[in-house]
C-alpha positions as YAML, in Angstrom:
chain: A
units: angstrom
residues:
- id: 1
  name: MET
  ca: [58.17, 37.77, 0.04]
- id: 2
  name: PRO
  ca: [57.83, 35.31, 2.96]
- id: 3
  name: ASN
  ca: [56.32, 37.47, 5.04]
- id: 4
  name: ALA
  ca: [53.59, 38.56, 2.13]
- id: 5
  name: ARG
  ca: [52.68, 35.58, 1.15]
- id: 6
  name: LEU
  ca: [51.32, 34.46, 5.05]
- id: 7
  name: PRO
  ca: [49.76, 37.43, 6.00]
- id: 8
  name: LEU
  ca: [47.94, 37.13, 2.30]
- id: 9
  name: ALA
  ca: [47.23, 33.49, 3.11]
- id: 10
  name: ALA
  ca: [46.13, 34.24, 6.65]
- id: 11
  name: GLY
  ca: [43.51, 36.29, 5.22]
- id: 12
  name: LEU
  ca: [42.32, 34.60, 2.35]
- id: 13
  name: ALA
  ca: [42.57, 31.89, 4.36]
- id: 14
  name: CYS
  ca: [39.41, 33.18, 7.27]
- id: 15
  name: LEU
  ca: [37.47, 34.70, 3.82]
- id: 16
  name: ALA
  ca: [36.54, 31.39, 2.04]
- id: 17
  name: VAL
  ca: [35.80, 30.11, 5.49]
- id: 18
  name: SER
  ca: [33.53, 31.49, 6.72]
- id: 19
  name: VAL
  ca: [31.54, 31.34, 3.37]
- id: 20
  name: LEU
  ca: [31.05, 28.07, 3.84]
- id: 21
  name: ALA
  ca: [28.21, 28.37, 6.82]
- id: 22
  name: PRO
  ca: [24.75, 27.20, 5.90]
- id: 23
  name: PRO
  ca: [21.34, 28.55, 7.31]
- id: 24
  name: ALA
  ca: [19.31, 28.44, 10.49]
- id: 25
  name: SER
  ca: [15.20, 27.30, 11.34]
- id: 26
  name: ALA
  ca: [12.79, 29.07, 9.50]
- id: 27
  name: GLY
  ca: [12.93, 32.10, 10.54]
- id: 28
  name: THR
  ca: [15.18, 31.24, 13.53]
- id: 29
  name: PRO
  ca: [18.45, 33.33, 12.46]
- id: 30
  name: VAL
  ca: [21.88, 31.32, 12.68]
- id: 31
  name: ASP
  ca: [25.07, 33.41, 14.37]
- id: 32
  name: LYS
  ca: [28.12, 30.75, 14.79]
- id: 33
  name: VAL
  ca: [32.16, 31.71, 14.84]
- id: 34
  name: LEU
  ca: [34.37, 29.01, 14.85]
- id: 35
  name: SER
  ca: [37.75, 28.81, 14.70]
- id: 36
  name: TYR
  ca: [40.40, 26.83, 12.07]
- id: 37
  name: THR
  ca: [44.21, 25.62, 11.88]
- id: 38
  name: CYS
  ca: [45.14, 26.62, 8.09]
- id: 39
  name: PRO
  ca: [48.64, 25.30, 6.50]
- id: 40
  name: PHE
  ca: [50.12, 27.92, 4.23]
- id: 41
  name: PRO
  ca: [53.51, 27.85, 2.27]
- id: 42
  name: LEU
  ca: [56.47, 29.02, 4.00]
- id: 43
  name: ILE
  ca: [54.72, 30.02, 7.94]
- id: 44
  name: GLY
  ca: [52.90, 26.95, 8.29]
- id: 45
  name: GLU
  ca: [49.50, 26.55, 9.81]
- id: 46
  name: GLN
  ca: [47.76, 29.07, 10.97]
- id: 47
  name: LYS
  ca: [44.01, 29.78, 13.66]
- id: 48
  name: LEU
  ca: [42.09, 32.26, 11.56]
- id: 49
  name: ASP
  ca: [38.07, 32.52, 13.68]
- id: 50
  name: VAL
  ca: [34.93, 32.38, 11.26]
- id: 51
  name: GLU
  ca: [31.85, 34.05, 11.72]
- id: 52
  name: VAL
  ca: [29.09, 32.51, 9.91]
- id: 53
  name: LYS
  ca: [25.23, 33.36, 9.20]
- id: 54
  name: ALA
  ca: [22.68, 32.34, 8.04]
- id: 55
  name: SER
  ca: [19.11, 30.32, 8.05]
- id: 56
  name: PHE
  ca: [17.02, 27.61, 7.63]
- id: 57
  name: GLU
  ca: [13.91, 26.28, 6.34]
- id: 58
  name: THR
  ca: [13.00, 23.32, 7.90]
- id: 59
  name: PRO
  ca: [10.82, 20.72, 6.59]
- id: 60
  name: SER
  ca: [7.75, 19.46, 9.13]
- id: 61
  name: ALA
  ca: [8.18, 15.55, 8.69]
- id: 62
  name: PRO
  ca: [10.47, 12.67, 7.16]
- id: 63
  name: GLY
  ca: [10.47, 13.53, 2.55]
- id: 64
  name: GLY
  ca: [10.78, 17.29, 3.62]
- id: 65
  name: THR
  ca: [13.59, 19.03, 2.26]
- id: 66
  name: LEU
  ca: [16.17, 21.74, 4.40]
- id: 67
  name: THR
  ca: [16.61, 24.79, 2.21]
- id: 68
  name: THR
  ca: [19.38, 27.50, 2.73]
- id: 69
  name: SER
  ca: [18.23, 31.50, 2.54]
- id: 70
  name: ASP
  ca: [19.91, 34.17, 3.64]
- id: 71
  name: LEU
  ca: [23.81, 33.03, 3.89]
- id: 72
  name: ALA
  ca: [25.79, 35.80, 4.76]
- id: 73
  name: VAL
  ca: [30.13, 36.31, 5.79]
- id: 74
  name: SER
  ca: [31.65, 38.96, 6.92]
- id: 75
  name: VAL
  ca: [35.58, 38.50, 7.01]
- id: 76
  name: SER
  ca: [37.87, 41.29, 8.81]
- id: 77
  name: VAL
  ca: [41.04, 40.94, 7.69]
- id: 78
  name: PRO
  ca: [43.58, 42.54, 9.36]
- id: 79
  name: ASP
  ca: [46.54, 44.81, 8.82]
- id: 80
  name: LYS
  ca: [49.25, 43.10, 9.16]
- id: 81
  name: ALA
  ca: [47.03, 40.51, 5.75]
- id: 82
  name: THR
  ca: [46.38, 43.97, 4.26]
- id: 83
  name: ARG
  ca: [50.68, 44.89, 3.94]
- id: 84
  name: GLY
  ca: [51.65, 42.00, 3.19]
- id: 85
  name: LEU
  ca: [49.47, 41.81, 0.15]
- id: 86
  name: ALA
  ca: [50.58, 45.18, -0.88]
- id: 87
  name: LEU
  ca: [54.03, 44.64, -0.54]
- id: 88
  name: VAL
  ca: [53.66, 41.80, -3.52]
- id: 89
  name: GLY
  ca: [51.49, 44.74, -5.04]
- id: 90
  name: ALA
  ca: [47.92, 42.99, -5.35]
- id: 91
  name: ALA
  ca: [44.91, 45.41, -5.23]
- id: 92
  name: SER
  ca: [42.05, 43.45, -4.97]
- id: 93
  name: VAL
  ca: [41.72, 39.72, -4.07]
- id: 94
  name: GLU
  ca: [39.44, 37.02, -5.34]
- id: 95
  name: GLY
  ca: [38.91, 32.79, -5.59]
- id: 96
  name: THR
  ca: [36.54, 29.58, -4.46]
- id: 97
  name: ALA
  ca: [36.13, 28.06, -2.31]
- id: 98
  name: SER
  ca: [34.11, 23.88, -0.87]
- id: 99
  name: ALA
  ca: [32.67, 23.82, 2.29]
- id: 100
  name: GLY
  ca: [32.04, 20.31, 3.64]
- id: 101
  name: VAL
  ca: [28.89, 20.21, 5.45]
- id: 102
  name: THR
  ca: [27.44, 17.55, 7.04]
- id: 103
  name: LEU
  ca: [24.01, 15.95, 6.91]
- id: 104
  name: VAL
  ca: [23.17, 13.45, 9.75]
- id: 105
  name: ASN
  ca: [19.22, 12.98, 10.26]
- id: 106
  name: GLY
  ca: [17.75, 8.87, 11.90]
- id: 107
  name: SER
  ca: [20.43, 6.54, 9.80]
- id: 108
  name: LEU
  ca: [21.63, 8.91, 7.46]
- id: 109
  name: THR
  ca: [24.40, 10.92, 7.25]
- id: 110
  name: LYS
  ca: [24.40, 12.89, 4.04]
- id: 111
  name: PRO
  ca: [27.95, 14.61, 3.31]
- id: 112
  name: VAL
  ca: [27.67, 17.87, 1.13]
- id: 113
  name: GLN
  ca: [30.24, 20.58, -0.64]
- id: 114
  name: VAL
  ca: [29.56, 23.70, -0.92]
- id: 115
  name: PRO
  ca: [30.45, 25.51, -3.79]
- id: 116
  name: LEU
  ca: [31.89, 29.28, -2.95]
- id: 117
  name: THR
  ca: [32.82, 32.06, -4.78]
- id: 118
  name: VAL
  ca: [35.23, 34.37, -3.28]
- id: 119
  name: ALA
  ca: [34.46, 38.00, -4.61]
- id: 120
  name: LYS
  ca: [36.33, 39.99, -6.14]
- id: 121
  name: THR
  ca: [37.25, 42.60, -3.25]
- id: 122
  name: ALA
  ca: [39.29, 46.10, -3.59]
- id: 123
  name: LEU
  ca: [42.18, 46.59, -0.66]
- id: 124
  name: PRO
  ca: [43.23, 49.54, 0.58]
- id: 125
  name: PRO
  ca: [47.19, 51.03, 1.09]
- id: 126
  name: SER
  ca: [46.83, 49.57, 5.06]
- id: 127
  name: GLY
  ca: [44.38, 48.65, 7.41]
- id: 128
  name: PRO
  ca: [41.46, 46.32, 7.86]
- id: 129
  name: PHE
  ca: [39.37, 45.49, 5.41]
- id: 130
  name: THR
  ca: [35.82, 43.42, 4.79]
- id: 131
  name: ALA
  ca: [35.99, 40.42, 2.17]
- id: 132
  name: ARG
  ca: [32.36, 38.77, 1.29]
- id: 133
  name: ALA
  ca: [31.78, 35.70, -0.25]
- id: 134
  name: THR
  ca: [28.78, 33.89, -1.50]
- id: 135
  name: GLY
  ca: [27.50, 29.90, -2.21]
- id: 136
  name: SER
  ca: [24.62, 28.31, -3.72]
- id: 137
  name: VAL
  ca: [24.03, 25.38, -1.21]
- id: 138
  name: PRO
  ca: [21.15, 22.52, -2.43]
- id: 139
  name: GLN
  ca: [18.06, 22.21, -1.28]
- id: 140
  name: ILE
  ca: [18.75, 18.20, 0.51]
- id: 141
  name: VAL
  ca: [16.09, 15.63, 1.35]
- id: 142
  name: VAL
  ca: [15.68, 14.74, 5.07]
- id: 143
  name: PRO
  ca: [13.91, 11.40, 4.74]
- id: 144
  name: ASN
  ca: [13.37, 10.19, 8.63]
- id: 145
  name: ALA
  ca: [12.02, 12.06, 11.61]
- id: 146
  name: GLY
  ca: [13.16, 12.22, 14.71]
- id: 147
  name: LYS
  ca: [16.29, 15.06, 15.46]
- id: 148
  name: THR
  ca: [18.13, 16.34, 12.42]
- id: 149
  name: THR
  ca: [21.61, 18.23, 12.96]
- id: 150
  name: VAL
  ca: [23.67, 20.46, 10.52]
- id: 151
  name: THR
  ca: [27.14, 20.37, 11.03]
- id: 152
  name: LEU
  ca: [29.88, 21.59, 8.97]
- id: 153
  name: GLY
  ca: [33.76, 20.28, 8.70]
- id: 154
  name: GLY
  ca: [36.77, 21.66, 7.02]
- id: 155
  name: PHE
  ca: [36.77, 23.11, 3.96]
- id: 156
  name: SER
  ca: [39.24, 24.34, 1.22]
- id: 157
  name: THR
  ca: [40.10, 27.45, -0.86]
- id: 158
  name: ARG
  ca: [41.92, 28.29, -3.64]
- id: 159
  name: LEU
  ca: [43.13, 31.97, -4.34]
- id: 160
  name: THR
  ca: [44.02, 34.92, -6.13]
- id: 161
  name: PRO
  ca: [45.53, 38.15, -5.58]
- id: 162
  name: LYS
  ca: [45.60, 40.31, -8.87]
- id: 163
  name: LYS
  ca: [47.40, 43.78, -9.40]
- id: 164
  name: ALA
  ca: [45.26, 46.87, -10.33]
- id: 165
  name: ASP
  ca: [46.23, 45.68, -14.01]
- id: 166
  name: GLY
  ca: [44.69, 42.34, -13.38]
- id: 167
  name: SER
  ca: [47.50, 40.62, -13.97]
- id: 168
  name: PHE
  ca: [49.01, 38.12, -11.26]
- id: 169
  name: THR
  ca: [50.78, 38.88, -8.41]
- id: 170
  name: GLY
  ca: [53.84, 36.55, -7.56]
- id: 171
  name: LEU
  ca: [51.61, 34.15, -5.34]
- id: 172
  name: GLY
  ca: [50.28, 33.24, -8.15]
- id: 173
  name: SER
  ca: [47.37, 31.20, -7.03]
- id: 174
  name: PHE
  ca: [47.33, 28.52, -3.90]
- id: 175
  name: THR
  ca: [45.82, 26.48, -1.86]
- id: 176
  name: SER
  ca: [44.82, 25.74, 2.09]
- id: 177
  name: ASP
  ca: [42.79, 22.96, 3.08]
- id: 178
  name: CYS
  ca: [42.03, 23.75, 6.61]
- id: 179
  name: THR
  ca: [40.66, 21.84, 9.59]
- id: 180
  name: LEU
  ca: [38.26, 22.65, 12.22]
- id: 181
  name: ASP
  ca: [39.54, 23.19, 15.53]
- id: 182
  name: PRO
  ca: [39.23, 20.32, 18.23]
- id: 183
  name: GLY
  ca: [36.65, 20.91, 21.47]
- id: 184
  name: GLN
  ca: [34.17, 23.52, 19.80]
- id: 185
  name: ASP
  ca: [30.40, 22.50, 19.16]
- id: 186
  name: ALA
  ca: [30.24, 23.34, 15.39]
- id: 187
  name: VAL
  ca: [26.23, 22.54, 14.90]
- id: 188
  name: LEU
  ca: [24.75, 25.14, 13.06]
- id: 189
  name: LEU
  ca: [21.36, 23.97, 13.25]
- id: 190
  name: SER
  ca: [19.60, 20.74, 15.38]
- id: 191
  name: PHE
  ca: [16.04, 20.67, 15.01]
- id: 192
  name: GLU
  ca: [13.12, 17.78, 15.60]
- id: 193
  name: VAL
  ca: [11.61, 16.23, 11.85]
- id: 194
  name: GLY
  ca: [8.00, 15.19, 12.68]
- id: 195
  name: THR
  ca: [6.71, 11.41, 13.53]
- id: 196
  name: ALA
  ca: [6.36, 9.73, 9.86]
- id: 197
  name: GLN
  ca: [3.57, 8.66, 8.54]
- id: 198
  name: SER
  ca: [2.36, 5.08, 8.91]
- id: 199
  name: GLY
  ca: [1.84, 4.40, 5.82]
- id: 200
  name: TYR
  ca: [1.53, 6.84, 1.49]
- id: 201
  name: ASP
  ca: [-1.96, 6.00, -0.23]
- id: 202
  name: TYR
  ca: [-0.38, 6.75, -4.66]
- id: 203
  name: ARG
  ca: [-2.43, 7.19, -7.71]
- id: 204
  name: VAL
  ca: [-0.80, 5.44, -10.17]
- id: 205
  name: THR
  ca: [-0.07, 6.20, -13.92]
- id: 206
  name: GLY
  ca: [2.16, 5.32, -16.66]
- id: 207
  name: THR
  ca: [3.39, 2.15, -18.75]
- id: 208
  name: THR
  ca: [4.60, -1.47, -18.96]
- id: 209
  name: THR
  ca: [6.73, -2.60, -21.99]
- id: 210
  name: LEU
  ca: [6.85, -5.82, -23.33]
- id: 211
  name: LYS
  ca: [9.96, -6.67, -25.15]
- id: 212
  name: THR
  ca: [9.26, -9.46, -27.06]
- id: 213
  name: LEU
  ca: [5.77, -7.74, -28.73]
- id: 214
  name: GLY
  ca: [7.70, -4.12, -28.84]
- id: 215
  name: MET
  ca: [4.24, -3.45, -26.61]
- id: 216
  name: THR
  ca: [3.77, -0.45, -25.37]
- id: 217
  name: VAL
  ca: [0.38, -0.47, -21.92]
- id: 218
  name: PRO
  ca: [-1.25, 2.08, -20.60]
- id: 219
  name: LEU
  ca: [-1.67, 2.03, -16.48]
- id: 220
  name: THR
  ca: [-3.74, 3.54, -13.65]
- id: 221
  name: GLY
  ca: [-4.63, 1.79, -10.57]
- id: 222
  name: SER
  ca: [-3.01, 2.81, -6.79]
- id: 223
  name: PHE
  ca: [0.21, 2.54, -4.13]
- id: 224
  name: ALA
  ca: [0.19, 1.71, -1.43]
- id: 225
  name: VAL
  ca: [3.08, 1.38, 1.16]
- id: 226
  name: ALA
  ca: [2.34, 0.91, 5.02]
- id: 227
  name: ALA
  ca: [5.70, 2.77, 6.68]
- id: 228
  name: GLN
  ca: [5.38, 1.02, 10.49]
- id: 229
  name: PRO
  ca: [5.49, -1.63, 11.82]
- id: 230
  name: SER
  ca: [8.31, -2.60, 8.76]
- id: 231
  name: PHE
  ca: [8.05, -1.97, 5.61]
- id: 232
  name: SER
  ca: [5.41, -3.17, 2.98]
- id: 233
  name: GLY
  ca: [3.31, -2.51, -0.15]
- id: 234
  name: GLY
  ca: [3.30, -2.25, -4.03]
- id: 235
  name: PRO
  ca: [1.07, -1.67, -6.89]
- id: 236
  name: VAL
  ca: [-2.83, -2.48, -7.52]
- id: 237
  name: PHE
  ca: [-3.38, -1.84, -11.76]
- id: 238
  name: ASP
  ca: [-6.20, -1.17, -13.18]
- id: 239
  name: PRO
  ca: [-7.38, -3.71, -16.45]
- id: 240
  name: ALA
  ca: [-5.53, -2.39, -19.01]
- id: 241
  name: SER
  ca: [-5.24, -3.21, -23.09]
- id: 242
  name: ALA
  ca: [-2.85, -2.24, -26.06]
- id: 243
  name: GLU
  ca: [-2.60, -3.38, -29.42]
- id: 244
  name: PHE
  ca: [0.86, -4.87, -30.90]
- id: 245
  name: LYS
  ca: [2.02, -5.85, -34.55]
- id: 246
  name: LEU
  ca: [2.48, -9.97, -34.25]
- id: 247
  name: PHE
  ca: [6.42, -10.14, -36.42]
- id: 248
  name: GLY
  ca: [6.19, -7.00, -37.09]
- id: 249
  name: PHE
  ca: [2.41, -6.80, -39.00]
- id: 250
  name: VAL
  ca: [0.40, -9.39, -37.22]
- id: 251
  name: PRO
  ca: [-2.57, -5.97, -36.22]
- id: 252
  name: GLY
  ca: [-3.43, -7.94, -32.13]
- id: 253
  name: THR
  ca: [-5.02, -6.89, -28.75]
- id: 254
  name: ALA
  ca: [-4.53, -7.58, -25.36]
- id: 255
  name: GLU
  ca: [-5.75, -7.03, -22.25]
- id: 256
  name: LEU
  ca: [-4.01, -8.08, -19.40]
- id: 257
  name: ARG
  ca: [-4.60, -7.79, -16.12]
- id: 258
  name: PHE
  ca: [-2.63, -7.30, -13.27]
- id: 259
  name: ALA
  ca: [-2.81, -8.47, -9.62]
- id: 260
  name: PRO
  ca: [-0.86, -9.06, -6.38]
- id: 261
  name: ASP
  ca: [0.64, -12.38, -5.21]
- id: 262
  name: GLY
  ca: [2.38, -13.16, -2.53]
- id: 263
  name: GLU
  ca: [4.58, -11.20, -0.42]
- id: 264
  name: GLN
  ca: [5.08, -7.45, -0.89]
- id: 265
  name: SER
  ca: [7.91, -6.14, 0.76]
- id: 266
  name: GLY
  ca: [10.69, -3.41, 0.58]
- id: 267
  name: GLU
  ca: [12.59, -0.49, 2.22]
- id: 268
  name: LEU
  ca: [12.55, 3.24, 2.92]
- id: 269
  name: GLY
  ca: [15.96, 4.50, 2.07]
- id: 270
  name: ASP
  ca: [16.47, 8.71, 1.40]
- id: 271
  name: GLY
  ca: [13.06, 10.21, 0.85]
- id: 272
  name: GLY
  ca: [11.54, 6.55, -1.54]
- id: 273
  name: PHE
  ca: [11.51, 3.15, -1.07]
- id: 274
  name: ALA
  ca: [12.11, 0.14, -3.14]
- id: 275
  name: VAL
  ca: [9.20, -2.49, -3.54]
- id: 276
  name: HIS
  ca: [10.09, -6.08, -4.22]
- id: 277
  name: SER
  ca: [6.97, -7.81, -5.52]
- id: 278
  name: LYS
  ca: [5.45, -10.28, -6.81]
- id: 279
  name: LEU
  ca: [2.88, -9.99, -9.96]
- id: 280
  name: ALA
  ca: [0.84, -12.57, -11.85]
- id: 281
  name: LEU
  ca: [-0.42, -11.81, -14.85]
- id: 282
  name: ALA
  ca: [-3.78, -12.00, -16.68]
- id: 283
  name: LEU
  ca: [-5.04, -12.09, -19.87]
- id: 284
  name: PRO
  ca: [-8.55, -12.97, -20.28]
- id: 285
  name: ARG
  ca: [-8.67, -11.66, -24.24]
- id: 286
  name: VAL
  ca: [-6.34, -11.88, -27.10]
- id: 287
  name: SER
  ca: [-6.78, -10.98, -30.45]
- id: 288
  name: LEU
  ca: [-5.32, -11.51, -33.72]
- id: 289
  name: PHE
  ca: [-7.14, -9.93, -36.71]
- id: 290
  name: GLY
  ca: [-10.18, -9.72, -34.54]
- id: 291
  name: LEU
  ca: [-10.52, -13.01, -33.48]
- id: 292
  name: PRO
  ca: [-9.56, -14.39, -30.26]
- id: 293
  name: VAL
  ca: [-7.12, -16.73, -29.95]
- id: 294
  name: ALA
  ca: [-6.87, -17.16, -26.01]
- id: 295
  name: ASP
  ca: [-10.09, -18.85, -23.59]
- id: 296
  name: PRO
  ca: [-10.31, -16.64, -20.32]
- id: 297
  name: ASN
  ca: [-8.61, -18.56, -17.90]
- id: 298
  name: CYS
  ca: [-4.83, -17.60, -19.73]
- id: 299
  name: ARG
  ca: [-1.68, -16.20, -17.77]
- id: 300
  name: THR
  ca: [1.15, -16.96, -15.95]
- id: 301
  name: SER
  ca: [1.55, -19.56, -15.03]
- id: 302
  name: ALA
  ca: [3.40, -18.84, -11.86]
- id: 303
  name: ALA
  ca: [4.06, -15.12, -9.83]
- id: 304
  name: PHE
  ca: [6.49, -13.57, -10.81]
- id: 305
  name: PRO
  ca: [9.12, -10.44, -9.13]
- id: 306
  name: VAL
  ca: [8.93, -7.28, -9.65]
- id: 307
  name: GLU
  ca: [12.06, -4.71, -8.60]
- id: 308
  name: LEU
  ca: [10.67, -1.06, -8.53]
- id: 309
  name: ARG
  ca: [12.33, 1.64, -6.84]
- id: 310
  name: THR
  ca: [11.89, 5.29, -6.76]
- id: 311
  name: GLY
  ca: [13.64, 7.54, -9.13]
- id: 312
  name: THR
  ca: [15.28, 10.85, -9.31]
- id: 313
  name: GLY
  ca: [12.55, 14.00, -7.94]
- id: 314
  name: PHE
  ca: [10.20, 11.52, -5.42]
- id: 315
  name: ALA
  ca: [9.42, 12.29, -2.11]
- id: 316
  name: LEU
  ca: [7.54, 10.68, -0.08]
- id: 317
  name: ALA
  ca: [4.61, 13.49, 0.97]
- id: 318
  name: THR
  ca: [4.04, 14.04, -2.84]
- id: 319
  name: GLY
  ca: [5.27, 10.34, -5.22]
- id: 320
  name: GLY
  ca: [7.08, 11.10, -8.47]
- id: 321
  name: PRO
  ca: [8.57, 8.45, -10.33]
- id: 322
  name: VAL
  ca: [9.34, 4.43, -9.81]
- id: 323
  name: THR
  ca: [10.67, 2.01, -12.53]
- id: 324
  name: GLY
  ca: [11.08, -1.64, -12.55]
- id: 325
  name: THR
  ca: [11.85, -4.91, -14.42]
- id: 326
  name: TYR
  ca: [10.66, -8.13, -14.88]
- id: 327
  name: ALA
  ca: [11.09, -10.97, -16.70]
- id: 328
  name: ILE
  ca: [6.78, -13.29, -18.01]
- id: 329
  name: PRO
  ca: [7.45, -16.87, -17.56]
- id: 330
  name: PRO
  ca: [5.19, -20.00, -19.74]
- id: 331
  name: LEU
  ca: [1.68, -19.24, -20.01]
- id: 332
  name: THR
  ca: [-1.22, -21.37, -19.11]
- id: 333
  name: GLY
  ca: [-4.92, -22.11, -19.45]
- id: 334
  name: CYS
  ca: [-5.07, -20.22, -22.57]
- id: 335
  name: GLY
  ca: [-6.68, -22.64, -25.06]
- id: 336
  name: ALA
  ca: [-5.45, -24.18, -28.41]
- id: 337
  name: PHE
  ca: [-2.75, -22.21, -29.25]
- id: 338
  name: THR
  ca: [-1.08, -21.66, -25.81]
- id: 339
  name: ALA
  ca: [2.22, -22.82, -26.55]
- id: 340
  name: SER
  ca: [2.74, -20.26, -29.06]
- id: 341
  name: LEU
  ca: [0.87, -17.73, -27.25]
- id: 342
  name: SER
  ca: [3.30, -18.52, -24.41]
- id: 343
  name: SER
  ca: [6.15, -18.08, -27.40]
- id: 344
  name: PHE
  ca: [4.50, -14.12, -28.19]
- id: 345
  name: PHE
  ca: [4.98, -12.94, -24.57]
- id: 346
  name: GLN
  ca: [7.21, -14.89, -21.84]
- id: 347
  name: GLY
  ca: [10.45, -13.88, -21.60]
- id: 348
  name: GLU
  ca: [13.01, -10.91, -19.51]
- id: 349
  name: GLY
  ca: [13.59, -7.48, -20.00]
- id: 350
  name: ASN
  ca: [9.94, -5.95, -19.13]
- id: 351
  name: THR
  ca: [9.94, -2.86, -17.33]
- id: 352
  name: PHE
  ca: [7.21, -0.70, -15.61]
- id: 353
  name: ALA
  ca: [7.31, 3.53, -16.09]
- id: 354
  name: LEU
  ca: [5.25, 5.09, -13.60]
- id: 355
  name: VAL
  ca: [5.07, 7.84, -11.77]
- id: 356
  name: LEU
  ca: [3.52, 8.22, -8.40]
- id: 357
  name: ALA
  ca: [0.80, 10.70, -7.19]
- id: 358
  name: ALA
  ca: [-0.61, 11.29, -3.15]
- id: 359
  name: HIS
  ca: [-3.78, 10.73, -2.50]
...
């Protein structure tokens, strides 16, 4: 039985390794052979050669995606493994694997685990055989300009030989964690991402919700981001208005005018950004029962900070969701009802839910 374990583990681990490999540049084939060391029960460490063929669809600008296609892995398993499998009555072999791939893009180092499926492979009575596997490599956002590399790392396999009737052999299922042998060039792809834009301009649609009034206000506007030489940017909203019900039954309307007030700073991140904005809010028209209750100079007594962050699916080149929260300070300049209006509007937990679309 020990002699059967060795060829089986070695041959199947080889299969799982090769499935790992990610792809090459748009239209450019990648063909890579790498050596791995894999530990197996009873027989110790074994060296395996793995050939990887694939192709990448590379982005031309920061914020684009790296896409894998045409992943093809073929593993020639030697006669020694075939004979070992025959000793335990195996008629086929199958399993799964998880491969480690690392994207390095400027300051970003992004590890990615690629799940793989080792296809069920019928085994000949003797001689070598070829095994194949498939996997789905997720798209990866490439946020920065400059040199970018995709490197293959270690992998782990979970393999199962089976008899002709589909039952397990005496080996059951086993796991082997394999490491890349030192001194090899494991870079599968190296490419340049175009120089980052100096800035981005977006159209804005969305809403802001004032928690104390339970009022949701539709918003439009623009959003400019300066990416170089240092990040800055923020929203400019058009005047907006909405209805609300005070105490749940008193009908009211309000016009809201958000305006930048103070430094607008931020940071570029993994394909998106965070903005630290300061806004002032004017309320030139507020009415209850259709009667005006605020002077035209009604406004917040101070500018307030707003943290705005891009969300899942955002790309610098096209836009996407942006959310944020803010607290409204006390109001001033509203006339005789300043204190009452201030108590209705001020408070924490207010939100922005925006969608940015690149011009």
